[in-house]
Amino acid sequence: MTPDERIDRIRGDHWIAFDRATIVLNRLTSLMEMPQQSRMPGLMVYGSSGIGKTMIAKRMASKYPTQYNAQLGATKTPILLVQAPPAPDERRFYQHILATIGAPMWGRHTVSELEVRALSHLRDMDLRMLMIDEVHNLLAGSYREQRRFLNMLRFLANDLRASLVVFGVNEALEAVRGDDQLARRLDEHYLPLWEDDVEFSRLIQTLIAAMALEQRSGLTVASLRTILKVTGGVTSRVFIMIKSLAIDAIETGEERVTDEAVQAWQPVWTKHAWNIPRQPAAAFG
């Protein structure tokens, strides 16, 4: 593989497994393997923006792709991943579902008509899990609109006998908890900012190893702490920094991420990135 091809691969959107994400994926897989029942349990995954929620959701959806059964002439979709509309709007949500599964309804239709059409298609697809990303968008609506939207999600899960999984930022947690019946059905999984500990050290080692550099990168504890400080413990920024350092290592022929490169690296995001709240740090082990 040429240097340019290696760099293109690093820049590409591909899955890099790390412990924290694997734990969530295992929980979601357990839900998929659970026998269907009238009240399927679900999960809410929440944390700061950029902490990795969408990445995990997309990975889970990719593990259960749509399959066409030629003998039955039917398409089966075990998991449907959709993004919540910018505000808690039932009409837009149903339209988005229909567009996502390739069955849009043109013209003006009532919410009830859109609901019937969406449910019919989702039943035919043998849906087992409905995943809603950016569920914190519901906060853009009034309290009444939020309650109606959450009630709609609960209705869908009940009618389809599918597990409901929602992903959102921390602020969405209280809104979801406001629907007692839904809150009782959704376990909660919090993804915190990374801290100065062994888990963060393993993350950096995993990411650098995935870059497939030709030389071993033995970073010091000081460099790990610099990475944590620069990124604010946000997963997406950690990925950006390590990928950038790896690309520089290939372009310069260094073929490893050095302590000097870490100290000299300049963030590509805005100066506001430095205002990310820090959590109390523990020492690396």
mmCIF file of C-alpha atoms in Angstrom:
data_model
loop_
_atom_site.group_PDB
_atom_site.id
_atom_site.type_symbol
_atom_site.label_atom_id
_atom_site.label_comp_id
_atom_site.label_asym_id
_atom_site.label_seq_id
_atom_site.Cartn_x
_atom_site.Cartn_y
_atom_site.Cartn_z
ATOM 1 C CA MET A 1 0.000 0.000 0.000
ATOM 2 C CA THR A 2 1.432 3.392 -1.005
ATOM 3 C CA PRO A 3 1.765 6.287 1.475
ATOM 4 C CA ASP A 4 -1.117 8.101 -0.253
ATOM 5 C CA GLU A 5 -3.341 5.045 0.026
ATOM 6 C CA ARG A 6 -2.500 4.681 3.703
ATOM 7 C CA ILE A 7 -3.317 8.335 4.293
ATOM 8 C CA ASP A 8 -6.635 7.996 2.436
ATOM 9 C CA ARG A 9 -7.493 5.031 4.625
ATOM 10 C CA ILE A 10 -6.726 6.984 7.801
ATOM 11 C CA ARG A 11 -8.877 9.869 6.613
ATOM 12 C CA GLY A 12 -11.724 7.532 5.742
ATOM 13 C CA ASP A 13 -14.687 6.785 7.968
ATOM 14 C CA HIS A 14 -13.944 3.324 9.335
ATOM 15 C CA TRP A 15 -14.624 1.609 12.640
ATOM 16 C CA ILE A 16 -11.904 1.562 15.299
ATOM 17 C CA ALA A 17 -12.934 -0.602 18.235
ATOM 18 C CA PHE A 18 -12.239 0.548 21.786
ATOM 19 C CA ASP A 19 -13.394 -0.790 25.139
ATOM 20 C CA ARG A 20 -15.988 1.843 25.983
ATOM 21 C CA ALA A 21 -17.781 1.438 22.659
ATOM 22 C CA THR A 22 -17.621 -2.345 22.842
ATOM 23 C CA ILE A 23 -19.441 -2.304 26.184
ATOM 24 C CA VAL A 24 -22.348 -0.351 24.671
ATOM 25 C CA LEU A 25 -22.429 -2.574 21.585
ATOM 26 C CA ASN A 26 -22.600 -5.661 23.805
ATOM 27 C CA ARG A 27 -25.588 -4.182 25.646
ATOM 28 C CA LEU A 28 -27.330 -3.451 22.363
ATOM 29 C CA THR A 29 -26.586 -6.933 21.044
ATOM 30 C CA SER A 30 -28.164 -8.403 24.170
ATOM 31 C CA LEU A 31 -31.338 -6.454 23.417
ATOM 32 C CA MET A 32 -31.362 -7.786 19.857
ATOM 33 C CA GLU A 33 -31.042 -11.358 21.092
ATOM 34 C CA MET A 34 -33.905 -11.003 23.580
ATOM 35 C CA PRO A 35 -37.152 -12.820 22.666
ATOM 36 C CA GLN A 36 -39.900 -10.471 21.516
ATOM 37 C CA GLN A 37 -42.447 -9.498 24.130
ATOM 38 C CA SER A 38 -45.216 -6.918 24.483
ATOM 39 C CA ARG A 39 -43.000 -4.493 26.415
ATOM 40 C CA MET A 40 -39.468 -4.727 25.082
ATOM 41 C CA PRO A 41 -36.730 -3.140 27.186
ATOM 42 C CA GLY A 42 -34.617 -0.394 25.655
ATOM 43 C CA LEU A 43 -31.636 1.836 26.313
ATOM 44 C CA MET A 44 -30.707 5.502 26.430
ATOM 45 C CA VAL A 45 -27.069 6.293 25.640
ATOM 46 C CA TYR A 46 -26.126 9.825 26.616
ATOM 47 C CA GLY A 47 -23.077 12.017 27.045
ATOM 48 C CA SER A 48 -21.399 15.190 25.807
ATOM 49 C CA SER A 49 -21.447 16.116 22.130
ATOM 50 C CA GLY A 50 -18.687 14.328 20.225
ATOM 51 C CA ILE A 51 -18.265 11.586 22.806
ATOM 52 C CA GLY A 52 -19.004 8.826 20.261
ATOM 53 C CA LYS A 53 -22.741 8.160 20.429
ATOM 54 C CA THR A 54 -23.451 8.435 16.708
ATOM 55 C CA MET A 55 -20.380 6.368 15.860
ATOM 56 C CA ILE A 56 -21.659 3.558 18.111
ATOM 57 C CA ALA A 57 -25.181 3.800 16.668
ATOM 58 C CA LYS A 58 -23.905 3.504 13.091
ATOM 59 C CA ARG A 59 -21.681 0.571 14.008
ATOM 60 C CA MET A 60 -24.599 -1.271 15.614
ATOM 61 C CA ALA A 61 -26.794 -0.683 12.564
ATOM 62 C CA SER A 62 -24.057 -1.981 10.263
ATOM 63 C CA LYS A 63 -23.909 -5.266 12.190
ATOM 64 C CA TYR A 64 -27.516 -6.030 11.209
ATOM 65 C CA PRO A 65 -27.844 -4.936 7.561
ATOM 66 C CA THR A 66 -30.994 -5.064 5.464
ATOM 67 C CA GLN A 67 -31.414 -8.443 3.741
ATOM 68 C CA TYR A 68 -33.624 -9.442 0.839
ATOM 69 C CA ASN A 69 -35.268 -12.862 0.939
ATOM 70 C CA ALA A 70 -35.742 -13.888 -2.684
ATOM 71 C CA GLN A 71 -37.976 -16.857 -1.816
ATOM 72 C CA LEU A 72 -40.393 -14.697 0.173
ATOM 73 C CA GLY A 73 -39.920 -11.643 -1.979
ATOM 74 C CA ALA A 74 -39.499 -9.571 1.192
ATOM 75 C CA THR A 75 -36.878 -7.242 2.614
ATOM 76 C CA LYS A 76 -35.986 -7.657 6.275
ATOM 77 C CA THR A 77 -34.418 -4.830 8.290
ATOM 78 C CA PRO A 78 -33.606 -5.846 11.887
ATOM 79 C CA ILE A 79 -32.439 -2.352 12.921
ATOM 80 C CA LEU A 80 -33.565 1.064 11.753
ATOM 81 C CA LEU A 81 -31.422 4.068 12.654
ATOM 82 C CA VAL A 82 -33.008 7.487 12.143
ATOM 83 C CA GLN A 83 -32.210 10.953 13.368
ATOM 84 C CA ALA A 84 -34.745 12.853 15.418
ATOM 85 C CA PRO A 85 -36.206 15.889 13.623
ATOM 86 C CA PRO A 86 -34.928 19.352 14.630
ATOM 87 C CA ALA A 87 -37.992 19.731 16.866
ATOM 88 C CA PRO A 88 -40.472 17.217 18.336
ATOM 89 C CA ASP A 89 -42.648 17.068 15.223
ATOM 90 C CA GLU A 90 -44.527 13.790 14.713
ATOM 91 C CA ARG A 91 -45.306 14.494 11.063
ATOM 92 C CA ARG A 92 -41.652 15.147 10.155
ATOM 93 C CA PHE A 93 -40.548 12.100 12.122
ATOM 94 C CA TYR A 94 -42.874 9.734 10.271
ATOM 95 C CA GLN A 95 -41.888 11.317 6.957
ATOM 96 C CA HIS A 96 -38.240 10.805 7.831
ATOM 97 C CA ILE A 97 -38.839 7.134 8.665
ATOM 98 C CA LEU A 98 -40.637 6.568 5.365
ATOM 99 C CA ALA A 99 -37.899 8.333 3.406
ATOM 100 C CA THR A 100 -35.199 6.328 5.198
ATOM 101 C CA ILE A 101 -36.779 2.991 4.289
ATOM 102 C CA GLY A 102 -37.421 4.110 0.713
ATOM 103 C CA ALA A 103 -41.190 4.521 0.970
ATOM 104 C CA PRO A 104 -41.856 8.281 0.958
ATOM 105 C CA MET A 105 -45.406 9.618 0.781
ATOM 106 C CA TRP A 106 -45.810 12.581 -1.526
ATOM 107 C CA GLY A 107 -48.408 15.269 -1.025
ATOM 108 C CA ARG A 108 -50.237 16.329 2.088
ATOM 109 C CA HIS A 109 -51.181 13.605 4.569
ATOM 110 C CA THR A 110 -52.436 13.607 8.123
ATOM 111 C CA VAL A 111 -50.232 12.376 10.940
ATOM 112 C CA SER A 112 -52.523 9.367 11.307
ATOM 113 C CA GLU A 113 -52.073 8.425 7.641
ATOM 114 C CA LEU A 114 -48.305 8.720 7.910
ATOM 115 C CA GLU A 115 -48.353 6.642 11.100
ATOM 116 C CA VAL A 116 -50.384 3.831 9.523
ATOM 117 C CA ARG A 117 -48.109 3.728 6.474
ATOM 118 C CA ALA A 118 -44.908 3.752 8.551
ATOM 119 C CA LEU A 119 -46.111 1.045 10.921
ATOM 120 C CA SER A 120 -47.216 -1.158 8.027
ATOM 121 C CA HIS A 121 -43.790 -0.990 6.412
ATOM 122 C CA LEU A 122 -41.898 -1.472 9.670
ATOM 123 C CA ARG A 123 -43.945 -4.582 10.527
ATOM 124 C CA ASP A 124 -43.237 -6.039 7.099
ATOM 125 C CA MET A 125 -39.529 -5.394 7.653
ATOM 126 C CA ASP A 126 -39.599 -7.482 10.845
ATOM 127 C CA LEU A 127 -37.990 -4.640 12.790
ATOM 128 C CA ARG A 128 -36.348 -5.631 16.086
ATOM 129 C CA MET A 129 -34.743 -2.350 17.164
ATOM 130 C CA LEU A 130 -35.566 1.295 16.503
ATOM 131 C CA MET A 131 -32.611 3.600 17.188
ATOM 132 C CA ILE A 132 -33.162 7.370 17.415
ATOM 133 C CA ASP A 133 -30.073 9.570 17.233
ATOM 134 C CA GLU A 134 -29.962 13.220 18.365
ATOM 135 C CA VAL A 135 -32.979 12.692 20.619
ATOM 136 C CA HIS A 136 -32.049 15.910 22.448
ATOM 137 C CA ASN A 137 -33.627 17.742 19.489
ATOM 138 C CA LEU A 138 -36.926 17.291 21.288
ATOM 139 C CA LEU A 139 -35.772 19.993 23.729
ATOM 140 C CA ALA A 140 -36.451 22.555 20.973
ATOM 141 C CA GLY A 141 -40.176 22.082 21.570
ATOM 142 C CA SER A 142 -42.527 23.001 24.378
ATOM 143 C CA TYR A 143 -43.115 20.699 27.331
ATOM 144 C CA ARG A 144 -46.372 19.514 25.763
ATOM 145 C CA GLU A 145 -44.678 18.815 22.406
ATOM 146 C CA GLN A 146 -41.927 16.875 24.157
ATOM 147 C CA ARG A 147 -44.463 14.695 25.985
ATOM 148 C CA ARG A 148 -46.351 13.964 22.747
ATOM 149 C CA PHE A 149 -43.157 13.020 20.927
ATOM 150 C CA LEU A 150 -41.993 10.709 23.720
ATOM 151 C CA ASN A 151 -45.450 9.148 23.878
ATOM 152 C CA MET A 152 -45.198 8.511 20.122
ATOM 153 C CA LEU A 153 -41.850 6.738 20.564
ATOM 154 C CA ARG A 154 -43.292 4.568 23.296
ATOM 155 C CA PHE A 155 -46.304 3.757 21.113
ATOM 156 C CA LEU A 156 -44.059 2.716 18.214
ATOM 157 C CA ALA A 157 -41.973 0.425 20.420
ATOM 158 C CA ASN A 158 -45.116 -1.151 21.886
ATOM 159 C CA ASP A 159 -46.865 -1.637 18.558
ATOM 160 C CA LEU A 160 -43.809 -3.108 16.827
ATOM 161 C CA ARG A 161 -42.631 -5.060 19.880
ATOM 162 C CA ALA A 162 -39.180 -3.628 19.164
ATOM 163 C CA SER A 163 -36.484 -2.335 21.474
ATOM 164 C CA LEU A 164 -36.241 1.442 21.528
ATOM 165 C CA VAL A 165 -32.732 2.899 21.790
ATOM 166 C CA VAL A 166 -32.139 6.642 21.940
ATOM 167 C CA PHE A 167 -28.903 8.625 21.796
ATOM 168 C CA GLY A 168 -28.562 12.178 23.057
ATOM 169 C CA VAL A 169 -26.589 14.731 25.002
ATOM 170 C CA ASN A 170 -26.770 15.012 28.769
ATOM 171 C CA GLU A 171 -29.567 17.599 28.727
ATOM 172 C CA ALA A 172 -31.966 15.164 27.053
ATOM 173 C CA LEU A 173 -31.853 12.809 30.023
ATOM 174 C CA GLU A 174 -34.284 14.766 32.194
ATOM 175 C CA ALA A 175 -36.702 15.197 29.293
ATOM 176 C CA VAL A 176 -36.814 11.430 28.705
ATOM 177 C CA ARG A 177 -37.167 10.816 32.419
ATOM 178 C CA GLY A 178 -40.200 13.087 32.333
ATOM 179 C CA ASP A 179 -42.167 10.281 30.691
ATOM 180 C CA ASP A 180 -42.392 7.801 33.565
ATOM 181 C CA GLN A 181 -43.573 4.874 31.471
ATOM 182 C CA LEU A 182 -40.820 5.343 28.899
ATOM 183 C CA ALA A 183 -38.156 5.951 31.539
ATOM 184 C CA ARG A 184 -39.008 2.631 33.214
ATOM 185 C CA ARG A 185 -38.401 0.855 29.915
ATOM 186 C CA LEU A 186 -35.080 2.518 29.069
ATOM 187 C CA ASP A 187 -31.934 1.603 30.944
ATOM 188 C CA GLU A 188 -29.369 4.403 30.983
ATOM 189 C CA HIS A 189 -25.759 4.238 29.818
ATOM 190 C CA TYR A 190 -23.595 7.312 30.402
ATOM 191 C CA LEU A 191 -20.536 8.027 28.268
ATOM 192 C CA PRO A 192 -18.340 10.464 30.234
ATOM 193 C CA LEU A 193 -15.513 12.637 28.983
ATOM 194 C CA TRP A 194 -12.198 10.812 29.016
ATOM 195 C CA GLU A 195 -10.023 11.229 32.083
ATOM 196 C CA ASP A 196 -6.350 10.866 32.974
ATOM 197 C CA ASP A 197 -6.435 7.127 33.641
ATOM 198 C CA VAL A 198 -5.589 3.691 32.288
ATOM 199 C CA GLU A 199 -8.720 3.587 30.107
ATOM 200 C CA PHE A 200 -7.591 6.690 28.235
ATOM 201 C CA SER A 201 -4.102 5.248 27.811
ATOM 202 C CA ARG A 202 -5.612 2.105 26.239
ATOM 203 C CA LEU A 203 -7.716 4.256 23.900
ATOM 204 C CA ILE A 204 -4.645 6.098 22.601
ATOM 205 C CA GLN A 205 -2.744 2.833 22.159
ATOM 206 C CA THR A 206 -5.677 1.331 20.244
ATOM 207 C CA LEU A 207 -6.021 4.342 17.961
ATOM 208 C CA ILE A 208 -2.314 4.568 17.151
ATOM 209 C CA ALA A 209 -2.175 0.822 16.463
ATOM 210 C CA ALA A 210 -5.088 1.202 14.027
ATOM 211 C CA MET A 211 -3.068 3.765 12.044
ATOM 212 C CA ALA A 212 -0.718 0.925 10.965
ATOM 213 C CA LEU A 213 2.482 2.985 11.238
ATOM 214 C CA GLU A 214 5.733 1.166 10.553
ATOM 215 C CA GLN A 215 7.386 2.112 13.847
ATOM 216 C CA ARG A 216 6.189 1.722 17.436
ATOM 217 C CA SER A 217 4.968 4.915 19.092
ATOM 218 C CA GLY A 218 5.928 4.816 22.762
ATOM 219 C CA LEU A 219 4.356 7.982 24.138
ATOM 220 C CA THR A 220 5.152 9.221 27.625
ATOM 221 C CA VAL A 221 2.559 9.939 30.298
ATOM 222 C CA ALA A 222 3.205 13.655 29.708
ATOM 223 C CA SER A 223 2.176 13.262 26.059
ATOM 224 C CA LEU A 224 -0.985 11.384 27.015
ATOM 225 C CA ARG A 225 -1.914 14.214 29.355
ATOM 226 C CA THR A 226 -1.234 16.738 26.608
ATOM 227 C CA ILE A 227 -3.593 14.858 24.271
ATOM 228 C CA LEU A 228 -6.234 14.854 26.992
ATOM 229 C CA LYS A 229 -5.806 18.594 27.625
ATOM 230 C CA VAL A 230 -5.882 19.570 23.949
ATOM 231 C CA THR A 231 -8.966 17.462 23.181
ATOM 232 C CA GLY A 232 -10.850 18.117 26.395
ATOM 233 C CA GLY A 233 -11.506 14.381 26.684
ATOM 234 C CA VAL A 234 -13.919 14.458 23.712
ATOM 235 C CA THR A 235 -13.729 11.263 21.641
ATOM 236 C CA SER A 236 -14.176 12.900 18.231
ATOM 237 C CA ARG A 237 -11.334 15.333 18.944
ATOM 238 C CA VAL A 238 -9.078 12.539 20.180
ATOM 239 C CA PHE A 239 -9.680 10.736 16.864
ATOM 240 C CA ILE A 240 -8.958 13.910 14.868
ATOM 241 C CA MET A 241 -5.710 14.540 16.732
ATOM 242 C CA ILE A 242 -4.368 10.983 16.472
ATOM 243 C CA LYS A 243 -5.289 10.727 12.777
ATOM 244 C CA SER A 244 -3.577 14.042 12.058
ATOM 245 C CA LEU A 245 -0.439 12.985 13.934
ATOM 246 C CA ALA A 246 -0.386 9.657 12.067
ATOM 247 C CA ILE A 247 -0.727 11.371 8.690
ATOM 248 C CA ASP A 248 2.127 13.737 9.586
ATOM 249 C CA ALA A 249 4.222 10.717 10.594
ATOM 250 C CA ILE A 250 3.659 9.102 7.187
ATOM 251 C CA GLU A 251 4.284 12.293 5.212
ATOM 252 C CA THR A 252 7.547 13.048 7.059
ATOM 253 C CA GLY A 253 8.764 9.443 6.962
ATOM 254 C CA GLU A 254 8.927 9.325 10.764
ATOM 255 C CA GLU A 255 6.403 6.437 10.770
ATOM 256 C CA ARG A 256 5.600 6.876 14.454
ATOM 257 C CA VAL A 257 3.830 9.368 16.692
ATOM 258 C CA THR A 258 6.488 11.084 18.802
ATOM 259 C CA ASP A 259 6.312 13.064 22.030
ATOM 260 C CA GLU A 260 7.692 16.064 20.154
ATOM 261 C CA ALA A 261 4.918 15.856 17.559
ATOM 262 C CA VAL A 262 2.264 15.699 20.275
ATOM 263 C CA GLN A 263 3.637 18.794 22.010
ATOM 264 C CA ALA A 264 3.871 20.747 18.737
ATOM 265 C CA TRP A 265 0.434 19.785 17.362
ATOM 266 C CA GLN A 266 -2.077 22.607 16.954
ATOM 267 C CA PRO A 267 -5.838 21.905 17.187
ATOM 268 C CA VAL A 268 -7.889 22.436 14.045
ATOM 269 C CA TRP A 269 -11.022 23.452 15.917
ATOM 270 C CA THR A 270 -11.762 26.929 17.220
ATOM 271 C CA LYS A 271 -10.366 28.591 20.310
ATOM 272 C CA HIS A 272 -13.630 27.784 22.067
ATOM 273 C CA ALA A 273 -12.455 24.177 22.289
ATOM 274 C CA TRP A 274 -10.276 25.208 25.197
ATOM 275 C CA ASN A 275 -13.342 26.081 27.276
ATOM 276 C CA ILE A 276 -14.541 22.474 27.580
ATOM 277 C CA PRO A 277 -15.179 21.684 31.276
ATOM 278 C CA ARG A 278 -12.568 19.403 32.777
ATOM 279 C CA GLN A 279 -13.372 16.528 35.091
ATOM 280 C CA PRO A 280 -11.133 15.673 38.087
ATOM 281 C CA ALA A 281 -8.153 13.690 36.842
ATOM 282 C CA ALA A 282 -6.695 10.518 38.250
ATOM 283 C CA ALA A 283 -3.138 9.403 37.613
ATOM 284 C CA PHE A 284 -2.238 6.982 34.840
ATOM 285 C CA GLY A 285 -1.551 3.467 36.061
#
